Short mmCIF file of C-alpha atoms in Angstrom, two decimals:
data_model
loop_
_atom_site.label_atom_id
_atom_site.label_comp_id
_atom_site.label_asym_id
_atom_site.label_seq_id
_atom_site.Cartn_x
_atom_site.Cartn_y
_atom_site.Cartn_z
CA UNK S 25 -14.60 4.65 12.40
CA UNK S 26 -12.40 2.86 10.76
CA UNK S 27 -9.95 -1.01 10.77
CA UNK S 28 -6.49 -0.29 10.01
CA UNK S 29 -3.65 -3.15 9.92
CA UNK S 30 0.48 -1.75 10.43
CA UNK S 31 2.74 -4.00 9.30
CA UNK S 32 6.04 -5.34 8.33
CA UNK S 33 8.10 -8.15 6.32
CA UNK S 34 11.65 -6.77 7.47
CA UNK S 35 12.42 -4.82 4.31
CA UNK S 36 9.25 -3.17 3.95
CA UNK S 37 6.65 -1.17 6.52
CA UNK S 38 3.26 -0.27 5.87
CA UNK S 39 -0.42 0.29 6.61
CA UNK S 40 -3.59 -0.80 5.28
CA UNK S 41 -7.09 1.02 6.36
CA UNK S 42 -10.92 1.30 5.69
CA UNK S 43 -13.47 3.24 6.56
CA UNK S 44 -16.67 5.31 6.64
CA UNK S 45 -15.15 8.70 6.28
CA UNK S 46 -13.54 10.80 3.21
CA UNK S 47 -10.19 10.29 2.71
CA UNK S 48 -9.24 7.98 4.94
CA UNK S 49 -5.50 7.85 3.66
CA UNK S 50 -5.29 11.43 4.49
CA UNK S 51 -5.49 11.20 8.38
CA UNK S 52 -4.24 7.38 9.27
CA UNK S 53 -1.18 6.38 8.12
CA UNK S 54 2.56 7.58 8.68
CA UNK S 55 5.74 5.47 8.06
CA UNK S 56 9.07 5.87 7.36
CA UNK S 57 11.53 3.24 6.00
CA UNK S 58 13.73 0.80 8.46
CA UNK S 59 12.06 2.97 11.32
CA UNK S 60 7.61 1.91 11.52
CA UNK S 61 4.73 2.70 10.80
CA UNK S 62 1.67 3.85 12.75
CA UNK S 63 -2.24 4.15 11.95
CA UNK S 64 -3.98 6.50 14.10
CA UNK S 65 -7.77 6.56 14.01
CA UNK S 66 -10.88 7.28 16.41
CA UNK S 67 -11.05 10.84 16.69
CA UNK S 68 -7.92 10.21 15.23
CA UNK S 69 -4.79 12.10 16.52
CA UNK S 70 -3.33 13.77 13.90
CA UNK S 71 -0.16 14.60 15.80
CA UNK S 72 0.72 11.16 16.34
CA UNK S 73 1.97 10.53 13.16
CA UNK S 74 5.01 12.58 13.07
CA UNK S 75 5.50 12.90 16.45
CA UNK S 76 5.28 8.62 16.57
CA UNK S 77 7.89 8.48 13.63
CA UNK S 78 10.24 10.98 15.95
CA UNK S 79 9.65 9.18 18.48
CA UNK S 80 10.88 5.44 16.60
CA UNK S 81 13.54 7.25 15.04
CA UNK S 82 15.23 8.02 18.71
CA UNK S 83 14.97 4.24 19.55
CA UNK S 84 11.66 3.63 21.34
CA UNK S 85 10.12 0.31 20.75
CA UNK S 86 6.45 0.47 19.20
CA UNK S 87 4.96 0.22 22.78
CA UNK S 88 7.29 2.68 25.00
CA UNK S 89 6.21 5.02 21.67
CA UNK S 90 2.80 4.25 21.93
CA UNK S 91 2.44 4.52 25.72
CA UNK S 92 4.12 8.24 25.22
CA UNK S 93 1.86 9.40 22.82
CA UNK S 94 -1.07 8.09 24.51
CA UNK S 95 0.03 9.75 28.29
CA UNK S 96 0.33 13.02 26.65
CA UNK S 97 -2.44 13.21 25.26
CA UNK S 98 -5.48 14.82 27.32
CA UNK S 99 -8.11 13.07 25.38
CA UNK S 100 -6.15 9.61 24.86
CA UNK S 101 -9.26 7.06 26.36
CA UNK S 102 -11.49 8.66 22.49
CA UNK S 103 -8.28 7.48 20.49
CA UNK S 104 -6.84 4.17 19.05
CA UNK S 105 -3.50 3.67 17.00
CA UNK S 106 -1.47 0.93 16.23
CA UNK S 107 2.53 0.83 15.56
CA UNK S 108 5.26 -1.72 14.54
CA UNK S 109 8.81 -0.14 14.59
CA UNK S 110 12.26 -1.12 12.97
CA UNK S 111 12.37 -4.33 14.27
CA UNK S 112 8.74 -5.88 14.04
CA UNK S 113 7.58 -5.66 17.77
CA UNK S 114 4.27 -4.29 17.51
CA UNK S 115 1.53 -2.34 20.03
CA UNK S 116 -1.73 -1.44 19.68
CA UNK S 117 -4.25 0.90 21.83
CA UNK S 118 -7.96 1.29 22.37
CA UNK S 119 -9.30 4.19 24.51
CA UNK S 120 -12.22 3.19 27.22
CA UNK S 121 -14.84 6.06 25.25
CA UNK S 122 -14.00 4.71 21.79
CA UNK S 123 -17.78 3.81 20.20
CA UNK S 124 -17.71 -0.28 20.23
CA UNK S 125 -17.01 -2.55 18.81
CA UNK S 126 -13.52 -1.58 19.33
CA UNK S 127 -10.03 -3.40 20.16
CA UNK S 128 -7.25 -4.91 18.71
CA UNK S 129 -4.57 -7.32 18.44
CA UNK S 130 -1.07 -7.43 17.70
CA UNK S 131 1.94 -10.16 17.00
CA UNK S 132 5.52 -10.27 15.71
CA UNK S 133 5.14 -7.55 12.62
CA UNK S 134 2.03 -6.54 12.72
CA UNK S 135 -1.21 -4.83 14.62
CA UNK S 136 -4.44 -4.87 13.50
CA UNK S 137 -7.47 -2.47 15.35
CA UNK S 138 -11.01 -0.96 14.45
CA UNK S 139 -13.62 0.45 15.98
CA UNK S 140 -17.45 0.82 15.26
CA UNK S 141 -16.78 -3.14 13.63
CA UNK S 142 -19.44 -5.12 13.71
CA UNK S 143 -18.29 -7.03 15.84
CA UNK S 144 -14.56 -8.63 17.14
CA UNK S 145 -14.70 -11.17 13.87
CA UNK S 146 -13.61 -8.22 11.45
CA UNK S 147 -9.95 -8.09 13.59
CA UNK S 148 -9.51 -11.76 14.27
CA UNK S 149 -10.31 -12.39 10.67
CA UNK S 150 -8.15 -9.93 9.36
CA UNK S 151 -5.38 -11.93 12.07
CA UNK S 152 -6.15 -15.46 10.30
CA UNK S 153 -5.90 -13.57 6.73
CA UNK S 154 -2.35 -11.67 7.88
CA UNK S 155 -0.71 -14.71 9.33
CA UNK S 156 -2.22 -17.14 5.88
CA UNK S 157 -0.50 -14.56 3.32
CA UNK S 158 2.48 -15.80 1.70
CA UNK S 159 6.04 -14.18 3.85
CA UNK S 160 7.55 -13.73 -0.08
CA UNK S 161 4.74 -11.58 -1.56
CA UNK S 162 4.89 -8.26 -1.35
CA UNK S 163 3.76 -6.46 1.47
CA UNK S 164 1.17 -4.35 -0.35
CA UNK S 165 -0.64 -7.33 -1.08
CA UNK S 166 -0.31 -8.93 2.19
CA UNK S 167 -1.78 -5.84 4.02
CA UNK S 168 -4.52 -6.04 1.23
CA UNK S 169 -5.44 -9.77 2.32
CA UNK S 170 -6.31 -8.81 5.64
CA UNK S 171 -7.89 -5.72 5.03
CA UNK S 172 -10.03 -7.37 2.18
CA UNK S 173 -11.07 -10.04 4.98
CA UNK S 174 -12.00 -7.39 7.24
CA UNK S 175 -14.36 -5.79 4.76
CA UNK S 176 -15.98 -8.81 4.11
CA UNK S 177 -16.69 -9.52 7.78
CA UNK S 178 -18.69 -6.41 7.82
CA UNK S 179 -15.76 -4.09 8.44
CA UNK S 180 -16.70 -0.42 9.74
CA UNK S 181 -20.43 -0.98 10.89
CA UNK S 182 -21.46 2.68 9.43
CA UNK S 183 -21.04 1.51 5.55
CA UNK S 184 -17.69 1.87 3.28
CA UNK S 185 -16.37 5.29 2.20
CA UNK S 186 -12.56 5.10 1.53
CA UNK S 187 -9.43 2.92 1.79
CA UNK S 188 -5.99 3.45 1.52
CA UNK S 189 -2.55 1.81 1.50
CA UNK S 190 0.95 3.04 2.41
CA UNK S 191 4.20 1.15 1.89
CA UNK S 192 7.54 2.20 2.40
CA UNK S 193 10.96 0.96 1.91
CA UNK S 194 14.45 2.04 1.27
CA UNK S 195 14.74 4.09 -2.21
CA UNK S 196 11.70 1.92 -3.41
CA UNK S 197 9.87 5.10 -4.39
CA UNK S 198 10.05 6.26 -8.11
CA UNK S 199 12.98 6.08 -10.12
CA UNK S 200 14.81 5.41 -6.46
CA UNK S 201 14.12 9.15 -5.64
CA UNK S 202 12.45 7.98 -2.58
CA UNK S 203 11.07 5.37 0.23
CA UNK S 204 7.74 5.38 -0.73
CA UNK S 205 6.73 2.20 -2.70
CA UNK S 206 3.05 2.52 -2.47
CA UNK S 207 0.53 5.44 -1.42
CA UNK S 208 -2.60 4.76 -3.29
CA UNK S 209 -6.18 6.14 -1.68
CA UNK S 210 -9.55 5.86 -2.82
CA UNK S 211 -11.58 8.80 -1.22
CA UNK S 212 -15.29 8.42 -1.69
CA UNK S 213 -16.47 5.12 -3.21
CA UNK S 214 -18.90 3.06 -2.84
CA UNK S 215 -16.78 -0.42 -2.71
CA UNK S 216 -13.44 1.21 -1.71
CA UNK S 217 -11.80 -1.84 -0.73
CA UNK S 218 -12.00 -3.30 -4.18
CA UNK S 219 -11.24 -0.43 -5.96
CA UNK S 220 -7.98 0.19 -4.22
CA UNK S 221 -6.89 -3.28 -5.05
CA UNK S 222 -7.85 -2.43 -8.59
CA UNK S 223 -5.05 0.58 -8.28
CA UNK S 224 -2.97 -1.83 -7.14
CA UNK S 225 -3.39 -3.80 -10.07
CA UNK S 226 -2.15 -0.52 -12.34
CA UNK S 227 0.38 0.12 -9.38
CA UNK S 228 2.27 -2.39 -10.48
CA UNK S 229 1.85 -2.41 -13.83
CA UNK S 230 3.42 1.49 -14.34
CA UNK S 231 5.93 0.98 -11.44
CA UNK S 232 7.06 -2.28 -10.52
CA UNK S 233 10.76 -2.74 -12.54
CA UNK S 234 10.92 -5.47 -15.29
CA UNK S 235 12.35 -8.75 -14.08
CA UNK S 236 15.62 -9.86 -16.61
CA UNK S 237 13.90 -13.59 -16.34
CA UNK S 238 11.07 -13.11 -17.95
CA UNK S 239 11.83 -10.41 -21.01
CA UNK S 240 12.16 -11.38 -24.44
CA UNK S 241 14.73 -10.79 -26.22
CA UNK S 242 14.25 -8.45 -29.48
CA UNK S 243 15.40 -10.49 -31.89
CA UNK S 244 14.07 -12.19 -35.55
CA UNK S 245 10.10 -12.02 -35.87
CA UNK S 246 9.39 -10.36 -32.28
CA UNK S 247 11.79 -7.67 -32.85
CA UNK S 248 10.14 -7.45 -36.58
CA UNK S 249 6.40 -7.09 -34.99
CA UNK S 250 7.43 -4.66 -32.40
CA UNK S 251 9.01 -2.91 -34.70
CA UNK S 252 5.87 -2.52 -37.31
CA UNK S 253 3.54 -2.14 -34.06
CA UNK S 254 5.68 1.11 -33.29
CA UNK S 255 6.18 2.24 -36.59
CA UNK S 256 2.39 1.73 -37.01
CA UNK S 257 2.17 4.49 -34.02
CA UNK S 258 4.52 6.71 -35.04
CA UNK S 259 7.60 6.04 -33.39
CA UNK S 260 10.06 5.04 -36.02
CA UNK S 261 13.59 5.74 -34.56
CA UNK S 262 16.59 3.75 -36.15
CA UNK S 263 17.39 2.25 -32.64
CA UNK S 264 14.63 -0.13 -31.48
CA UNK S 265 15.25 0.52 -27.68
CA UNK S 266 15.15 4.21 -28.24
CA UNK S 267 11.69 3.25 -30.10
CA UNK S 268 10.31 1.57 -27.86
CA UNK S 269 11.14 3.52 -25.07
CA UNK S 270 9.81 6.78 -26.57
CA UNK S 271 6.58 5.53 -27.14
CA UNK S 272 6.63 3.90 -23.17
CA UNK S 273 7.11 6.78 -21.84
CA UNK S 274 3.78 7.65 -23.29
CA UNK S 275 2.27 5.27 -21.59
CA UNK S 276 4.05 5.45 -18.52
CA UNK S 277 5.70 2.30 -18.66
CA UNK S 278 9.22 3.42 -18.71
CA UNK S 279 10.01 1.77 -15.58
CA UNK S 280 10.05 -1.55 -17.01
CA UNK S 281 12.52 -0.58 -19.70
CA UNK S 282 14.95 -3.66 -20.65
CA UNK S 283 17.85 -2.95 -23.29
CA UNK S 284 17.62 -5.54 -26.30
CA UNK S 285 14.54 -7.32 -24.27
CA UNK S 286 10.95 -6.06 -24.40
CA UNK S 287 9.04 -7.41 -20.84
CA UNK S 288 5.72 -8.89 -21.61
CA UNK S 289 3.75 -6.86 -20.20
CA UNK S 290 5.05 -4.23 -22.39
CA UNK S 291 4.49 -6.16 -25.28
CA UNK S 292 0.75 -7.45 -24.43
CA UNK S 293 0.36 -3.27 -23.81
CA UNK S 294 1.83 -2.80 -27.39
CA UNK S 295 -0.29 -5.10 -29.02
CA UNK S 296 -3.43 -3.46 -26.86
CA UNK S 297 -2.11 -0.25 -28.12
CA UNK S 298 -1.23 -0.90 -32.28
CA UNK S 299 -3.30 -2.03 -35.27
#
């Protein structure tokens, strides 16, 4: 009922998935930074998620983990799963009773699988798209490039409904308080994959820290402009950094604050919001 990619770039681990199924992101993906990532689908056994992560934490390889999970599952032939472990070793499993077309491929750092697909070309197209991505690009973008390719190749033969992307990396969460860097879901939508990309665009605006190399010094005319725009919006603290932070907190741009400077993304947002 689903097609997915599980992958790592060595620093982050993640899953991207789409399906003609309500809220697929609530069922399929699981990941833990430094440990690995899992997708469980086709009459999904959700116990594969905590069970698989535990096995990976114990030092099992992706293949050993998948072998253990399926060996203990009486309904294994209805299941499909993909795993990438902490060292990038990958494994995929498709039971003999999964609905056609069903299958998967693996390579170093990735496992791609799907069932009830329009054809084998969905998986092979996803693999080509993944291998063509820039290895320096964020993992979430690479995962969605592969998912988009599968969607455009036909995807789930029953149609479209939901999609999700989950990426974890050490201290990658909001404020560094967790490892969950990206956790976005489109639960019910006519075009879930494009909608997921739109949400990732927003995620990058709100949760990606500013690059100091791109930041603009708050001096001269720029400082005067920023002060004027903030004043018009009611943020009149004497300290300009404080005034920007007050406004940015309302707009959820606090992750992009830099003392004495302004991120171009923040500046663009301020210009749009102010007279």
